[in-house]
mmCIF file of C-alpha atoms in Angstrom:
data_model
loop_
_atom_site.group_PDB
_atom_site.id
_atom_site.type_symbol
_atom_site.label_atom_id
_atom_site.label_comp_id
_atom_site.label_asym_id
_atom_site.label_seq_id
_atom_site.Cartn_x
_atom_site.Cartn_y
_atom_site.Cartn_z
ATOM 1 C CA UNK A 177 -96.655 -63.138 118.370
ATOM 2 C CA UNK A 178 -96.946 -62.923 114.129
ATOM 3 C CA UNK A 179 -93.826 -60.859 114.356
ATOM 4 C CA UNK A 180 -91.651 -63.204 116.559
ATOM 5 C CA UNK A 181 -92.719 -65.780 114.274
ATOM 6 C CA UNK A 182 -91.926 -64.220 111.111
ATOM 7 C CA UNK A 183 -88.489 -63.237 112.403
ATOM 8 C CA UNK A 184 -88.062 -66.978 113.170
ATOM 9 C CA UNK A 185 -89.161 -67.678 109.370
ATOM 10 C CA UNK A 186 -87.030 -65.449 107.994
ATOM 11 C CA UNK A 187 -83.917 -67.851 108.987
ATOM 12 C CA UNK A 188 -85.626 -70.689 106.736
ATOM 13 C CA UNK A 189 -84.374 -69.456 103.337
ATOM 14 C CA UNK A 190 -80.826 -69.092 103.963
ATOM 15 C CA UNK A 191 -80.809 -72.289 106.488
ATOM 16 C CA UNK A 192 -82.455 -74.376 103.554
ATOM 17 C CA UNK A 193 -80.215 -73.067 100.940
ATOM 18 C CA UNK A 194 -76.900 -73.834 102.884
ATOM 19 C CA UNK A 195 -78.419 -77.641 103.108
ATOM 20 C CA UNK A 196 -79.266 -77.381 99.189
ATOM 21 C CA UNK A 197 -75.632 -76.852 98.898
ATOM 22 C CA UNK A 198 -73.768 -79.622 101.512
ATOM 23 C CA UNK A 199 -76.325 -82.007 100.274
ATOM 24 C CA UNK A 200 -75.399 -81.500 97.127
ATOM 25 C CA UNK A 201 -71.830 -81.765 97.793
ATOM 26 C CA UNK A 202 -71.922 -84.207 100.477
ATOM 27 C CA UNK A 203 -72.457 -87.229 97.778
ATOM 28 C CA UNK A 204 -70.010 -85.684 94.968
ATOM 29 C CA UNK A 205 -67.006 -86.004 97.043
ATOM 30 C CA UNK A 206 -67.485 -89.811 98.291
ATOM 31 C CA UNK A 207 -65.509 -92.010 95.791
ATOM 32 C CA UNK A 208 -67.235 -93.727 93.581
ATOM 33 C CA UNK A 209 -68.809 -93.266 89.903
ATOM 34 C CA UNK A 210 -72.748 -93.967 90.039
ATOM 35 C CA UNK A 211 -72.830 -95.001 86.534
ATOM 36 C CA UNK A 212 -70.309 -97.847 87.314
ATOM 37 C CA UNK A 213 -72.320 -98.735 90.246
ATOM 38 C CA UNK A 214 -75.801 -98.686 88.695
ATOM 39 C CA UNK A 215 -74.298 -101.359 85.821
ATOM 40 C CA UNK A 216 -73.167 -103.568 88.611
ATOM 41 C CA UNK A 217 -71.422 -106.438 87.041
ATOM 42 C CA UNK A 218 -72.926 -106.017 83.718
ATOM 43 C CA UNK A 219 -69.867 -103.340 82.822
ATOM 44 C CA UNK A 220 -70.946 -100.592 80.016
ATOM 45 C CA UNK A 221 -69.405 -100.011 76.813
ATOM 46 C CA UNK A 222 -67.827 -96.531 76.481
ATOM 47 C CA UNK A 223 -70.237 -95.413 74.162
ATOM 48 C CA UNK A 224 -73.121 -96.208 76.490
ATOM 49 C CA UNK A 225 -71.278 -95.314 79.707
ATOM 50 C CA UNK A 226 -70.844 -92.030 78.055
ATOM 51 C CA UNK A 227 -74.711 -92.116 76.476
ATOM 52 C CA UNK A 228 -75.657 -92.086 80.524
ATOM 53 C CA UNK A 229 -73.078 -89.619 81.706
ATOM 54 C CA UNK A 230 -74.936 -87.233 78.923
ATOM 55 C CA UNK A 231 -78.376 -88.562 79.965
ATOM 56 C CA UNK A 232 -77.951 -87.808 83.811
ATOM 57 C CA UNK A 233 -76.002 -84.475 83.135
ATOM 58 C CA UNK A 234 -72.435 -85.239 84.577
ATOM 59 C CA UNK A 235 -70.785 -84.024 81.963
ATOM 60 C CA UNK A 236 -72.337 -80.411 83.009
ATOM 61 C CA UNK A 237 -70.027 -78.311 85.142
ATOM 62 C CA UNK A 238 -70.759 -78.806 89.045
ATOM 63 C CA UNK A 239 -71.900 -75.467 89.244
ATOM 64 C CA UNK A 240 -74.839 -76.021 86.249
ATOM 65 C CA UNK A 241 -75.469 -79.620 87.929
ATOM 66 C CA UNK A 242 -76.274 -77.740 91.475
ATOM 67 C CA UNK A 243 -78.258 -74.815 89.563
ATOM 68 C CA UNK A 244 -80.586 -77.342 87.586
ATOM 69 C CA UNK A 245 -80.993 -79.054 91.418
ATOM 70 C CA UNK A 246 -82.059 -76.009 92.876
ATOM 71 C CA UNK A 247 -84.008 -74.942 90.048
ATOM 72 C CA UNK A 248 -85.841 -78.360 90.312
ATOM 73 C CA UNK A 249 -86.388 -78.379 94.271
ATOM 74 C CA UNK A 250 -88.170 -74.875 93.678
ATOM 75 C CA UNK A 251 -90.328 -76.636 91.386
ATOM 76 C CA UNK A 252 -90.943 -79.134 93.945
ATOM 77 C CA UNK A 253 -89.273 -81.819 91.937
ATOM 78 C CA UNK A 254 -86.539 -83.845 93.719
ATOM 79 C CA UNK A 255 -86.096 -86.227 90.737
ATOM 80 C CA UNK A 256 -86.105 -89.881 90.221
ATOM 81 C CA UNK A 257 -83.933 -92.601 91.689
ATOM 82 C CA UNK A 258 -81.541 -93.721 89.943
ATOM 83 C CA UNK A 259 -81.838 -97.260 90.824
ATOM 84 C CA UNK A 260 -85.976 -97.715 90.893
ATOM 85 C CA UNK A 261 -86.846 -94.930 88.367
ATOM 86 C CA UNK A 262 -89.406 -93.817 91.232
ATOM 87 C CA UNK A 263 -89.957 -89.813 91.922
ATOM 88 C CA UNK A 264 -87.696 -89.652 95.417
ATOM 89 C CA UNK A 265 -90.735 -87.475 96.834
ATOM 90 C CA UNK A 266 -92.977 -90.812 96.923
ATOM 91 C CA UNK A 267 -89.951 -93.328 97.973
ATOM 92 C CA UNK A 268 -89.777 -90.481 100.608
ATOM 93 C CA UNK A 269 -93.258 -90.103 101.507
ATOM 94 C CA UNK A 270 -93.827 -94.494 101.249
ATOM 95 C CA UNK A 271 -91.099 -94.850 104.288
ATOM 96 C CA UNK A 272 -91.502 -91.708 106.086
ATOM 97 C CA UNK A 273 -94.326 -93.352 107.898
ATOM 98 C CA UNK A 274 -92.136 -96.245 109.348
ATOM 99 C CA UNK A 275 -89.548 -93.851 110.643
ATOM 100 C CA UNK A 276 -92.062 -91.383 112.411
ATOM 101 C CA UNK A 277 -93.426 -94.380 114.192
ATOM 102 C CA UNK A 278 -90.194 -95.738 115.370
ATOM 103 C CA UNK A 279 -89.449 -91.659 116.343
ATOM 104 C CA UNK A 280 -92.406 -91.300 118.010
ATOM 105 C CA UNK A 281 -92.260 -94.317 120.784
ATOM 106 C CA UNK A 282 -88.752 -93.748 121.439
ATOM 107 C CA UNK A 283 -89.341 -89.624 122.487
ATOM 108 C CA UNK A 284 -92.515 -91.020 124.265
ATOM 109 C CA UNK A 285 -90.351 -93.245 125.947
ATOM 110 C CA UNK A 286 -87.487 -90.712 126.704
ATOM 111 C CA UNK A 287 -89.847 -87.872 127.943
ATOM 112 C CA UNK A 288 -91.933 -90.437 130.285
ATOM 113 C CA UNK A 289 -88.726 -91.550 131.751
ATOM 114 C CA UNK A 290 -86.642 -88.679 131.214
ATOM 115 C CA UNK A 291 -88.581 -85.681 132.954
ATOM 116 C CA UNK A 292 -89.403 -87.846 136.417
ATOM 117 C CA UNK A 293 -86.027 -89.177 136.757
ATOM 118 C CA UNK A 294 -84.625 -85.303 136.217
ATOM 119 C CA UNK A 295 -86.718 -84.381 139.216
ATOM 120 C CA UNK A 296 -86.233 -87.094 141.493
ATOM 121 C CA UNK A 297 -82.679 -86.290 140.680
ATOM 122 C CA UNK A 298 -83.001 -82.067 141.533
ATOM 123 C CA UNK A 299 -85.562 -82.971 144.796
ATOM 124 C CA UNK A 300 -82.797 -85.605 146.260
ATOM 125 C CA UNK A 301 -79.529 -83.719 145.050
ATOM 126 C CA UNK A 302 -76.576 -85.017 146.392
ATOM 127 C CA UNK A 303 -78.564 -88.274 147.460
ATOM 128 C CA UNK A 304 -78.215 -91.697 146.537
ATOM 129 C CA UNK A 305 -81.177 -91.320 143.966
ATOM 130 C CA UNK A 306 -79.334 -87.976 142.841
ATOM 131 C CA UNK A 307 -76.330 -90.208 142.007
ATOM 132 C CA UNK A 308 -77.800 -93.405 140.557
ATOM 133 C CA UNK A 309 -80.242 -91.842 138.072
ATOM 134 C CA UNK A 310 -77.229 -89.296 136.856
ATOM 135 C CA UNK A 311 -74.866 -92.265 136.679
ATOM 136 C CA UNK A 312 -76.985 -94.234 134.835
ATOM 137 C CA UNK A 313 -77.829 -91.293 132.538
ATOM 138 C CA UNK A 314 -74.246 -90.738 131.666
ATOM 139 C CA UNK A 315 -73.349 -94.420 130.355
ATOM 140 C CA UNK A 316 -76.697 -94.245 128.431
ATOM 141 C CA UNK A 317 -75.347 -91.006 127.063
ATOM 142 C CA UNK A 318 -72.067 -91.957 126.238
ATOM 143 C CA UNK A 319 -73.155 -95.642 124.970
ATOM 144 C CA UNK A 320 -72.459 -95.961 121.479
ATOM 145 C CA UNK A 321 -76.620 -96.696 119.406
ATOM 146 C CA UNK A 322 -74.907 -99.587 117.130
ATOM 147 C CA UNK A 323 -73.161 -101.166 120.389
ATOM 148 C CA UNK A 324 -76.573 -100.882 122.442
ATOM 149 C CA UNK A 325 -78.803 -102.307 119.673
ATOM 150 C CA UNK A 326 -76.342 -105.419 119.588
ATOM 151 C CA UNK A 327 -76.625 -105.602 122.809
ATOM 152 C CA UNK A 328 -80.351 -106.030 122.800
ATOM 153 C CA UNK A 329 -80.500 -108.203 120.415
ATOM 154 C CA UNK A 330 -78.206 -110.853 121.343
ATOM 155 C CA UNK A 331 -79.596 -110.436 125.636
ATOM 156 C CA UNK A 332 -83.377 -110.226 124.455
ATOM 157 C CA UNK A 333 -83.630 -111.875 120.873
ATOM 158 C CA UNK A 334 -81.096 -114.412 121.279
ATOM 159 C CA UNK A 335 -80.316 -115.709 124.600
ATOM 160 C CA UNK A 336 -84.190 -114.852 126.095
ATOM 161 C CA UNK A 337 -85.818 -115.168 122.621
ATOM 162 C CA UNK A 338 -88.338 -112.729 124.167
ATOM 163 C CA UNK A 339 -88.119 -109.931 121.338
ATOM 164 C CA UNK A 340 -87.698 -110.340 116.952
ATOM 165 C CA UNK A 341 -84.212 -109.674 115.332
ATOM 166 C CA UNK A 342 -85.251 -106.989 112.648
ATOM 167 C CA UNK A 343 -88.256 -106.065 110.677
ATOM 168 C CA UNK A 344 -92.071 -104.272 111.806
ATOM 169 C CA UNK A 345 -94.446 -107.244 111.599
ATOM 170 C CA UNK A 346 -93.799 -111.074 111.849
ATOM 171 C CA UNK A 347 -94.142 -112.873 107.885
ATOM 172 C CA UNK A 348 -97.127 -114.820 108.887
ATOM 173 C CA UNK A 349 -99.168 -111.386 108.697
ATOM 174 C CA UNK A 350 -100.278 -109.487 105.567
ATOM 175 C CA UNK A 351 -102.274 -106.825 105.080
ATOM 176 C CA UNK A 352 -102.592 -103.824 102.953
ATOM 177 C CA UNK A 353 -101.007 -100.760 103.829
ATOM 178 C CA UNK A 354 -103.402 -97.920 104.515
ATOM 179 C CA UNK A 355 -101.791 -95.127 106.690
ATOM 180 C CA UNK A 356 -97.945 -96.263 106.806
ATOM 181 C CA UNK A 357 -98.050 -97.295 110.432
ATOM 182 C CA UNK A 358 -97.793 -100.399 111.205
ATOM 183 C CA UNK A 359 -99.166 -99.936 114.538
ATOM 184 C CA UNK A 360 -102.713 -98.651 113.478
ATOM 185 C CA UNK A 361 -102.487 -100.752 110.181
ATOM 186 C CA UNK A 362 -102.028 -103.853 112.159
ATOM 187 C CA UNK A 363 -105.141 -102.961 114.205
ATOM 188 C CA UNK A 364 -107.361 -101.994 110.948
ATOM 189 C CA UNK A 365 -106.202 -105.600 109.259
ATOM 190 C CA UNK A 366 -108.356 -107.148 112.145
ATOM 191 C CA UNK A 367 -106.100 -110.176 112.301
ATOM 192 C CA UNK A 368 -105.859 -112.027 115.329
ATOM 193 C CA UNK A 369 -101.713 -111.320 116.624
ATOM 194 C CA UNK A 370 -100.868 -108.883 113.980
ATOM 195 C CA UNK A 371 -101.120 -105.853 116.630
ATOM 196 C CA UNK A 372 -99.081 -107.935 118.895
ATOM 197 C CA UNK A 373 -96.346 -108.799 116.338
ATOM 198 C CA UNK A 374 -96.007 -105.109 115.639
ATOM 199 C CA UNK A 375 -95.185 -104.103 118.987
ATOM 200 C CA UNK A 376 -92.971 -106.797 119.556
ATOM 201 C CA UNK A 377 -90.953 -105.554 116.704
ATOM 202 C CA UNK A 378 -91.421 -101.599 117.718
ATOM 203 C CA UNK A 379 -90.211 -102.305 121.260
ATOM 204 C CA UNK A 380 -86.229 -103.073 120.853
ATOM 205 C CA UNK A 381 -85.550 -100.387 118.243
ATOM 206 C CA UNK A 382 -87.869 -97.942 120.125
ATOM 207 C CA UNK A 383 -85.225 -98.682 123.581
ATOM 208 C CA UNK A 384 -82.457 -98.348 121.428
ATOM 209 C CA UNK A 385 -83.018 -95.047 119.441
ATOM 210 C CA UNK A 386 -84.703 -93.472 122.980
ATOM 211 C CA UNK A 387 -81.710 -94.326 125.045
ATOM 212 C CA UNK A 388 -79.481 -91.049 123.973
ATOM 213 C CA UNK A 389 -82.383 -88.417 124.193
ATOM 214 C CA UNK A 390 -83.257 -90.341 127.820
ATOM 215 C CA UNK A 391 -80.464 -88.984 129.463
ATOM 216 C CA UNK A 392 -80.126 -85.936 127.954
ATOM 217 C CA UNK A 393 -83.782 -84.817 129.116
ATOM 218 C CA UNK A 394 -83.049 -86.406 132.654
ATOM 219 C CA UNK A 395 -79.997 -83.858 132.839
ATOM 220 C CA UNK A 396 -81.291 -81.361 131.633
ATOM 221 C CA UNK A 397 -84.228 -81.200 133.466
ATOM 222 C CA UNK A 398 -82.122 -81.894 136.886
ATOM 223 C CA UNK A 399 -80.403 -78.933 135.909
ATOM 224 C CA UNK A 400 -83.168 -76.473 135.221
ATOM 225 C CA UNK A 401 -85.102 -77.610 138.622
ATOM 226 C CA UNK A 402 -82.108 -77.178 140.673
ATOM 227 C CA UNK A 403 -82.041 -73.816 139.418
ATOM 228 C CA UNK A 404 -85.834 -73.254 140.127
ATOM 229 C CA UNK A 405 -85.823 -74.787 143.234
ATOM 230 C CA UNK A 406 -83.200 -71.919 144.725
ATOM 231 C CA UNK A 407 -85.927 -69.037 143.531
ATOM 232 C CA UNK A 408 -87.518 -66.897 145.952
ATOM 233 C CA UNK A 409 -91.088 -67.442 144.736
ATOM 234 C CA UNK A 410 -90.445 -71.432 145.463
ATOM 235 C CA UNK A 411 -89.236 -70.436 149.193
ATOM 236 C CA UNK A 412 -92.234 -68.120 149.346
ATOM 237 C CA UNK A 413 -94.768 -71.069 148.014
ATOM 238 C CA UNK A 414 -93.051 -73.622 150.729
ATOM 239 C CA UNK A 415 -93.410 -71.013 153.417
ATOM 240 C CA UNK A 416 -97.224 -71.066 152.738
ATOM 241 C CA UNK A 417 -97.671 -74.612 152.963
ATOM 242 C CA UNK A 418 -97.638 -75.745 149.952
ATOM 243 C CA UNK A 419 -97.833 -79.705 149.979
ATOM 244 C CA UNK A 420 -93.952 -81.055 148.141
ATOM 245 C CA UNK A 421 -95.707 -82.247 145.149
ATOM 246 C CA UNK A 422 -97.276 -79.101 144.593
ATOM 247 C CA UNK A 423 -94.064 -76.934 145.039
ATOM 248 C CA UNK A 424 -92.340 -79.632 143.059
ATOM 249 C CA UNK A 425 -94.709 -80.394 140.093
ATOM 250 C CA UNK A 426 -96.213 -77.213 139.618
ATOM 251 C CA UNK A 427 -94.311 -74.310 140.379
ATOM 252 C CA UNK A 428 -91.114 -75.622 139.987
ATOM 253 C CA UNK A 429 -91.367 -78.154 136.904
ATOM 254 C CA UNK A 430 -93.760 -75.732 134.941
ATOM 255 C CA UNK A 431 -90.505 -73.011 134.855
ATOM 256 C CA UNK A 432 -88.459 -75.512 134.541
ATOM 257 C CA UNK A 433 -89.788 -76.692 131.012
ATOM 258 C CA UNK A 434 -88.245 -74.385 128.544
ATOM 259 C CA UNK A 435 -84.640 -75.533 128.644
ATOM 260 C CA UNK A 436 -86.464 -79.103 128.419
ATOM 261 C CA UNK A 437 -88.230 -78.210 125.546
ATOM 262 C CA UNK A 438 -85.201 -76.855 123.961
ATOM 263 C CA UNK A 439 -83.292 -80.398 124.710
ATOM 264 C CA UNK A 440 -86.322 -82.042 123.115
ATOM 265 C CA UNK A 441 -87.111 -80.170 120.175
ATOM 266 C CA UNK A 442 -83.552 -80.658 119.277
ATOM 267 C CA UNK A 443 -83.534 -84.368 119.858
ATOM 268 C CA UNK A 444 -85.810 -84.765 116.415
ATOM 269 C CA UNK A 445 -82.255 -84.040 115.230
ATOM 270 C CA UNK A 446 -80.753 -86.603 116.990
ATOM 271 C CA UNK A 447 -83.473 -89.145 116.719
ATOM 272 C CA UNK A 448 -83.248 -88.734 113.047
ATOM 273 C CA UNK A 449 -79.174 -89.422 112.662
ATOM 274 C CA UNK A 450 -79.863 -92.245 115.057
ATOM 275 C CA UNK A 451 -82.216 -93.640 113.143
ATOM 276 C CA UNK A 452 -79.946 -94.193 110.351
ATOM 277 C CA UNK A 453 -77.740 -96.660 112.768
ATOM 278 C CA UNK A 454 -81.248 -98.622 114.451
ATOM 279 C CA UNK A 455 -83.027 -98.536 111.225
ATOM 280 C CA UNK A 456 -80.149 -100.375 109.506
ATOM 281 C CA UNK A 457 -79.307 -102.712 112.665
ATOM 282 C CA UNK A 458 -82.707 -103.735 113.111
ATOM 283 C CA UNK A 459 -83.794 -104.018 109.251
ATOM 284 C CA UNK A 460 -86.587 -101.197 109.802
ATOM 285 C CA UNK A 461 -87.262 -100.311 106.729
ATOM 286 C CA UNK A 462 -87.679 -96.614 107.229
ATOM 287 C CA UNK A 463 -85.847 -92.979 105.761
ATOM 288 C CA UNK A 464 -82.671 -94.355 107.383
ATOM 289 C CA UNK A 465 -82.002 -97.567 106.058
ATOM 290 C CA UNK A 466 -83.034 -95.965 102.587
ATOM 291 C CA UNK A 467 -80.895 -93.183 103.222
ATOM 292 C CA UNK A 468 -77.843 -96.184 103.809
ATOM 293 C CA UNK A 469 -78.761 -97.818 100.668
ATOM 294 C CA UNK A 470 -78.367 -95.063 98.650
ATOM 295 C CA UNK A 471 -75.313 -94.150 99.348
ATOM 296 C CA UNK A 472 -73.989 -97.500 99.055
ATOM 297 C CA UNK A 473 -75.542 -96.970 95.457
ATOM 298 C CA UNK A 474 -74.060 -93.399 95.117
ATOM 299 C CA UNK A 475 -77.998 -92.780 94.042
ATOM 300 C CA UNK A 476 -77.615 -88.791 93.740
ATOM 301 C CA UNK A 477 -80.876 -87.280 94.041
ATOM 302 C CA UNK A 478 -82.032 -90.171 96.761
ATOM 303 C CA UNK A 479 -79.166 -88.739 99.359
ATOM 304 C CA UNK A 480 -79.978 -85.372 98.170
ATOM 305 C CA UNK A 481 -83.668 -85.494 98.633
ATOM 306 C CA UNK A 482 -83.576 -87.171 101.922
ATOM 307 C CA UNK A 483 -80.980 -85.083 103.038
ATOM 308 C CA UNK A 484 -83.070 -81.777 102.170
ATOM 309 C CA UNK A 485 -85.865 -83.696 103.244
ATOM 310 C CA UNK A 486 -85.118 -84.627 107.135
ATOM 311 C CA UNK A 487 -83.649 -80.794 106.812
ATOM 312 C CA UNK A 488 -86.389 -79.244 106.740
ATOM 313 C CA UNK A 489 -88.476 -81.670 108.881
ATOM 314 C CA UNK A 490 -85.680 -80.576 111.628
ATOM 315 C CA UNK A 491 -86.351 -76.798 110.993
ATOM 316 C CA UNK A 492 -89.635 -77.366 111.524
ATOM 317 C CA UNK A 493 -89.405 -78.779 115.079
ATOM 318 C CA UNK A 494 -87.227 -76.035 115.932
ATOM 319 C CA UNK A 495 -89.768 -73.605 114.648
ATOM 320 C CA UNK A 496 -92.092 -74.887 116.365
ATOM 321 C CA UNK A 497 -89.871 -74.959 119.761
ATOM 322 C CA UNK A 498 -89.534 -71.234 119.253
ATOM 323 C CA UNK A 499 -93.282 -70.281 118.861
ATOM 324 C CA UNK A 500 -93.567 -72.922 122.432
ATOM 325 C CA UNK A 501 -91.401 -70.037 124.035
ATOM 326 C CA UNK A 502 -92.777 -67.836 122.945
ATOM 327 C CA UNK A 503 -96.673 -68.844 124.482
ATOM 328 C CA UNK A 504 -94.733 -70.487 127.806
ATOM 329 C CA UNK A 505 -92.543 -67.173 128.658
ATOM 330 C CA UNK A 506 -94.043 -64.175 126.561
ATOM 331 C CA UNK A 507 -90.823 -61.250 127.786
ATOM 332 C CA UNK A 508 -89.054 -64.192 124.618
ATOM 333 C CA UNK A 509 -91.769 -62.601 122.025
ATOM 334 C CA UNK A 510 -90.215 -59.076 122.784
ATOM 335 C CA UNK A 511 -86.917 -59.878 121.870
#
């Protein structure tokens, strides 16, 4: 098992290096000078547009500019923002929280719904169950996140009134923030609606960031039980007497779950892009949203960092998908 997972390791450096370098790259080729855009209105002289050039090193060559960015990320510095003057690890680290949370309910939500209506789907194949839960998956696959979270909003914020536009907590509450989530934060304040109010906020973005990695678990699972279901070993445990739910939830869903747990350990990814979209519809003020900003401010090391940032966080998940083959089927460990 150590050397499966070192091999798996051993991808890390040149996977984090190749981000290093898009990252890096990524924000240089959108138009746009920062310095301009950091002085806003204001407008620089030349002498102090070129004073800042100097300062933040643009007048190095690319190549000296990306070698003094590696040089600092092995140092575990990221740099500052240009716009606050804050270290990007704690802007990073001060929003992470917010972003995890959203995350978090919406995979909860898309595995609790997802796996079930995958085998409902296998066990009545070519039903009408079969067809209405694959149906459905599709358009919630192919629904565009911005379209869908308008959607919500104006059916369950405006016309029902039943659900807040934007934000995690309603303005009436205050409190101060001790682990980042405003779930358990809102529960440690004490005060009388604030846990409410947060989950009122969580539950629209939650619906619209889970909606994607929904029906791509349902699928996927449908898939990998009908191909279960036509073993031997399944015949063999029907012929015995083996009660349906049995057969169904334990023999067959069990082998089932590594193709699943490939679809969801790769949905971090896609949770993660999506958030950008939900985090910036719905005001959350999470990674996203910051990650939107920043661009719109052509604030170099913010994209940079985050971009390296939700990088890594993604190889991690996928590490850790690996090593769950690895204990689920142990002939993958040999490989």
């Amino acid at each position: 098992m150590l050397k499966f997972a070192l091999s798996r390791l051993g991808t890390f450096v040149p996977t984090f290096l190749g981000v290093a370098l898009i990252s890096f790259a990524f924000i240089r080729v959108l138009p746009g000078d920062p310095i301009i855009v950091m002085a806003g209105e204001r407008g620089l002289s030349e002498a102090r547009y070129e004073e800042l050039r100097q300062q933040y090193g643009f007048n190095d060559p690319l190549w000296v500019q990306f070698w003094d960015y590696l040089t600092g990320i092995l140092r575990g510095d990221l740099g500052e923002s240009f716009v606050t003057n804050r270290p990007v690890w704690d802007e990073f680290f001060s929003l992470f929280p917010a972003t995890v949370e959203l995350s978090l309910c919406a995979i909860i939500i898309a595995i609790a719904l997802g796996i079930p209506a995958g085998v409902i789907a296998a066990v009545n194949r070519g039903k009408f169950f079969d067809r209405a839960l694959m149906s459905t998956a599709l358009i919630g696959y192919s629904m565009p996140i911005f379209w869908w979270a308008l959607l919500l909003i104006i059916v369950f914020s405006g016309n029902l009134g039943w659900t807040p536009v934007s934000g995690r907590i309603g303005l009436l509450y205050y409190f101060d923030d001790v682990t980042g989530f405003m779930l358990i934060d809102s529960l440690l304040s004490g005060q009388d609606g604030a846990f409410g109010s947060a989950v009122s906020h969580l539950i629209l973005p939650s619906i619209a960031l889970s909606t994607i990695p929904l029906a791509v678990i349902a699928r996927q699972t449908r898939s990998a039980m009908l191909e279960v279901l036509s073993e031997d070993y399944i015949r063999t445990a029907r012929a015995k007497g083996l009660s349906p739910g049995r057969v169904n939830g334990v023999h067959a869903l069990r082998n089932a779950m590594i193709p699943v747990i490939t679809v969801i350990g790769l949905s971090v990814g896609t949770l993660l892009a999506g958030a950008i979209l939900t985090e910036t519809i719905f005001s959350w003020p999470g990674i996203g949203k910051w990650m939107v900003d920043s661009i719109f401010r052509r604030d170099y090391p913010v994209v940079q960092g985050g971009l390296l940032m939700i990088a890594v966080i993604v190889m991690i998940v996928n590490l850790f998908v690996d090593l769950m083959y690895g204990l689920i089927n142990p002939k993958i460990r040999k490989r």
